[in-house]
Amino acid sequence: MSKLISLKIDGQQVEVEEGTTILEAARKINVNIPTLCHHEDLCVAGNCRVCVVEVNGRERLEASCCTPAPEGMEIWTNTAKVRNARSEIVSLLVSEHNTQCTTCYRNTNCELQDLAAEYNVDGNRYLSVLKPGLKVDTSSWSIEKDDSKCIRCQRCVRTCRELQHVNALTAACKGQDMKISTFLDLPFNEVVCTNCGQCVNRCPTGALTERRYFNQVWEAIGDPKKHVVMNTAPSVRVALGEMLGYEIGTRVTGKMVTAMRKMGVDSVLDTDFTADLTIIEEGNELLQRLKKVLVEKDSSVKLPMITSCSPGWVKFIEHMFPNHLGHLSTCKSPQQMFGTLSKTYYAEQKGIDPKDIVSIAIMPCAAKKYEANRPEMSDSGYRDIDAGLTTREFGLMIKQAGLDFKNLPDTEFDSIMGESTGAAVIFGATGGVMEAALRTAYAVVTGRPVPFENLNITAVRGTDGIREASIKVEGCLPEWNFLEGATLNVAVAHGLKNARIIMDEIAAGTSKYHFIEVMACPGGCIGGGGQPIPTNAEIRAKRTQAIYEEDMGKPIRMSHENPEIVKIYEEYLQEPLGHKSHKLLHTHYTPRNRY
Amino acid sequence: MANNKLRKVDIIFTPYSAAPYEILRLTMQKEKNAVIDEIIESGLRGRGGAGFPTGYKWRFMANQPGDEKYVICNADEGEPGTFKDRKLLVEVPRKVISGMAIAAYATNSNKGFIYLRGEYNYLIPALEKELLIFHEYAEKFGLDFQIEIFSGAGAYVCGEETALIESMEGKRGEPRNKPPFPIQEGFMGKPTLVNNVETFASATMICRVGAETYKSYGTDDQHGSKLFSISGDSPKEGVHELELGMKISDFVEEFGDGDTKAVQIGGVAGFCIPRKNFETAIIGEGNTTGGATMIFNSTRSMYNVLHNYLEFFAEESCGQCTPCRIGTQQLLKGIEAVKKGEKPESYLNDLIKLSRTMKITSKCGLGQSVTNSFVSIVENFREEMIY
Ligand SMILES: Cc1cc2nc3c(=O)[nH]c(=O)nc-3n(C[C@H](O)[C@H](O)[C@H](O)COP(=O)(O)O)c2cc1C
Ligand code: SF4
Ligand code: SF4
Ligand code: SF4
Ligand code: SF4
Ligand code: FES
């Protein structure tokens, strides 16, 4: 434990550990200091300078986010000198800014706008130094970049470098030309980017946004010839409320379903159904791989097997470890399984011509937009998913629809492909896929539920970047005898920085795991790039808690017990990893360039 | 107040002592602490611009734990009109290297770098040759200290010590937050002492002549001598070694062309002194001593001078922090607008206020120092800004 020091902030005594920043010390006693470049998830930058405060005896103001609290000193956060400096700094930012709030996607949810309002800055105080001729880069299917709205806080750069280890973005040029650039200033779709959207989620302004498709969705809804089916990811229902006036961590599943129906969606279905299906396919794939490696000594089969439901992660491994794609499960993500089935199984069962079906996914994610556009994602004979929207876009659509969300009744998902289990719900948090897979795999192999209280495999839950667990398999059913007494080593990683650590071990041949879950986004989908802004550790924790509550509230909590899953195998797919599954539910990967 | 008659002196460019690295050898016979005391006693201040007392810096460095400690010679010299460090590296590189070695000895550092401005790459062969000699003697003296040359990234801001370290680490040349200071966490996170070329050469000379003698130059407040890169309207452009503490009037008499209207001391980051203050202003008092000394005669437009400075700042700011990146552009555009009559004269006051905010909120010395030349030129030559 490090030394405690004390100081005074605005006349109030506070004790903090040595090394604590002034900003953190102030927050401890509920003194609010504005920030722009600061973000709890990232290393300190200290470049926007709006967080300046006065330290007694110093002429210069100190940036509170990057200055250690000085022992025994007096700090003032609200003097005329401080307010004046902040107001001038915000005015400077505005003078460099393409201030078009009324038409900006981040209007009413923008940190620059908030500060400009708070300090009531005069937009004409300084001359405009906005660079002329800046164009919005809309080349990517997932991310839009508008430099005219950029305040150069470099949060995106730090996000991509520190959390994701991708380095798609960098600060380029100096002085008045300094800007945030992609590698070689190439269009976004040509650079190595995973489309994870983590940079978007941390951008304080409208400079980085997800590419939006909601207008196409409204068009489809309004077209009487089209049959619109929507599926929503597990993590959307625990975050959407934040956009509609609810406390963070509120579950709004029932109202969300009603809202979709009221918006005119023809069939309100659940990605959780295909999450359960993923567990069956992926669990069986794992068992089959284990068998091939352990019994048949087939060296062409790769272990550890790694999950493939996070499209940001999939793009990452394609770029960074193109020689190790054999480790990825061949299962499509739940979104894409849903898309394919919506235009095959669902169409068949409902007697609707698949060409008239428009399949929409509501996702916590920006990478899902790219995934939906992948050329190989058309096994149904059509484009499997027609559009992927973020939680944010969906929240906006609900507002546009004029719905009084809070007063909507709760209703249930439609059928078929609307039924799900608790195991599917927890896909939304890091560790959830692993837990769901173990619940089912253990039951399949032994005929008994996993030996954990309430089926909660707490070892794989939590927030550590990499977590691991070992499970001893005992009392196998005869056909799984080869696993008797074996210890299954599993790991969970979230955030691509951690994924890289896992992959480096695999590349070096030192990985001790059999099965690994990787999520591109810190916290898993609840912290996805398409989730409401802001997202930070505290918010992620509350959304995660809501996910596990949702799981506990479900009557069925193992994927293979989902009656609709049982039914789809009986009526349509026949068996896991069977012929139809292979055609519709599995995919292949593309090695890509590192640069 | 000090009031020396100007004296040109000749300490730093005197010929080498008889045997190579003899001063180093003799210095190494003294206790490390005694060496640092001597430097403190001499009153030597850093010659890179900030003017921090060198001896105290060395003491902090000596007190840093760790067996990997670096000494960096800042030879970035990126400011227009300065060429004193180059002259030292060309004419007396041994004194510079000796100074680094003395610092390494006194502070227990084991690795050195010369961060050489990209444009000075042509000096590398000669410097490498000198380093060969140095390494031979260092071994003989039992000094575990190797020096390497690092070719700089080319931006003015890379002369700022933390940006310099970032660029040595292969990153973008952006100044870091301080604290931690380089002495605490510098190159590769290890304790790092950064001094200017001239600071090291001066340290060598202090070890040679002794603090007492060195101190006898200059005034009570301003000890020793210093190199001035003199440029502008002067018949004696070039590098001159002068005693510190002289009046500007003496300086102008010696170096001006008879028609001097202003002197810029301390380079673009320094202050502009108008004729009316020549009698009272002292070089080195309340103004920085790094960088160039520029002399302007009455044919010069001070608007153009300031415009050039601001263009330089707007381009050379690293661009990371708001007050500096945008503030420099606003000052530049602002004086243009006043000149053209697009903004009222009173806008100059807003700009002065802005430059003062830049001073107290910018992250590094670049943004913090723009106000020096801005305010001193605008206030003293206000008519020239308007008409
Ligand atoms: C923008 C900027 C540029 C600088 N350029 C140089 C330079 O070219 N050479 C130098 O020695 N110091 C330069 N400095 C000062 C260094 O940061 C540092 O203070 C100095 O190298 C310390 O050495 P000294 O104590 O011997 O002066 C610069 C500072 C700033 C803010
Ligand atoms: S980024 Fe913010 S300040 Fe800029 S136009 Fe959009 S809402 Fe307004
Ligand atoms: S989307 Fe992800 S990978 Fe792409 S630039 Fe943003 S943070 Fe980096
Ligand atoms: S794009 Fe957004 S996050 Fe990145 S520097 Fe600009 S404003 Fe900051
Ligand atoms: S003051 Fe200027 S040069 Fe220094 S860090 Fe800020 S932008 Fe960069
Ligand atoms: S929040 Fe402190 S400098 Fe940006």
PDB file of C-alpha atoms in Angstrom, chain A residues 96 131 134 145 147 150-152 154 156-157 169-182 184-185, chain B residues 172 174 318-320 325:
ATOM      1  CA  GLU A  96     -11.390  24.630 -35.302  1.00  0.00           C
ATOM      2  CA  LYS A 131      -9.539  23.212 -42.420  1.00  0.00           C
ATOM      3  CA  LEU A 134     -12.409  18.025 -45.344  1.00  0.00           C
ATOM      4  CA  LYS A 145     -14.647   9.346 -40.046  1.00  0.00           C
ATOM      5  CA  ASP A 147     -12.159  15.040 -39.486  1.00  0.00           C
ATOM      6  CA  CYS A 150     -12.352  16.002 -34.591  1.00  0.00           C
ATOM      7  CA  ILE A 151     -10.877  17.705 -31.544  1.00  0.00           C
ATOM      8  CA  ARG A 152      -7.575  15.742 -31.686  1.00  0.00           C
ATOM      9  CA  GLN A 154      -6.444  11.057 -29.501  1.00  0.00           C
ATOM     10  CA  CYS A 156      -9.349   6.819 -30.661  1.00  0.00           C
ATOM     11  CA  VAL A 157      -5.629   6.457 -31.215  1.00  0.00           C
ATOM     12  CA  LEU A 169      -5.218   5.202 -36.247  1.00  0.00           C
ATOM     13  CA  THR A 170      -2.378   7.541 -35.498  1.00  0.00           C
ATOM     14  CA  ALA A 171      -1.712  11.211 -34.931  1.00  0.00           C
ATOM     15  CA  ALA A 172      -0.124  12.534 -38.099  1.00  0.00           C
ATOM     16  CA  CYS A 173       1.501  15.803 -39.152  1.00  0.00           C
ATOM     17  CA  LYS A 174       2.236  18.576 -36.740  1.00  0.00           C
ATOM     18  CA  GLY A 175       1.137  22.055 -35.837  1.00  0.00           C
ATOM     19  CA  GLN A 176      -1.914  23.371 -37.631  1.00  0.00           C
ATOM     20  CA  ASP A 177      -1.978  20.280 -39.866  1.00  0.00           C
ATOM     21  CA  MET A 178      -1.981  17.789 -37.032  1.00  0.00           C
ATOM     22  CA  LYS A 179      -4.748  15.261 -37.535  1.00  0.00           C
ATOM     23  CA  ILE A 180      -5.866  11.769 -36.826  1.00  0.00           C
ATOM     24  CA  SER A 181      -4.945   9.619 -39.748  1.00  0.00           C
ATOM     25  CA  THR A 182      -5.270   6.049 -40.842  1.00  0.00           C
ATOM     26  CA  LEU A 184      -0.794   6.110 -44.987  1.00  0.00           C
ATOM     27  CA  ASP A 185      -4.009   8.133 -44.865  1.00  0.00           C
TER      28      ASP A 185
ATOM     29  CA  ARG B 172       5.961  10.518 -32.563  1.00  0.00           C
ATOM     30  CA  GLU B 174       5.203  14.702 -28.708  1.00  0.00           C
ATOM     31  CA  CYS B 318       3.513  19.300 -32.211  1.00  0.00           C
ATOM     32  CA  GLY B 319      -0.215  19.873 -32.406  1.00  0.00           C
ATOM     33  CA  GLN B 320      -1.276  17.696 -29.520  1.00  0.00           C
ATOM     34  CA  ARG B 325      -2.170  24.005 -31.717  1.00  0.00           C
TER      35      ARG B 325
END
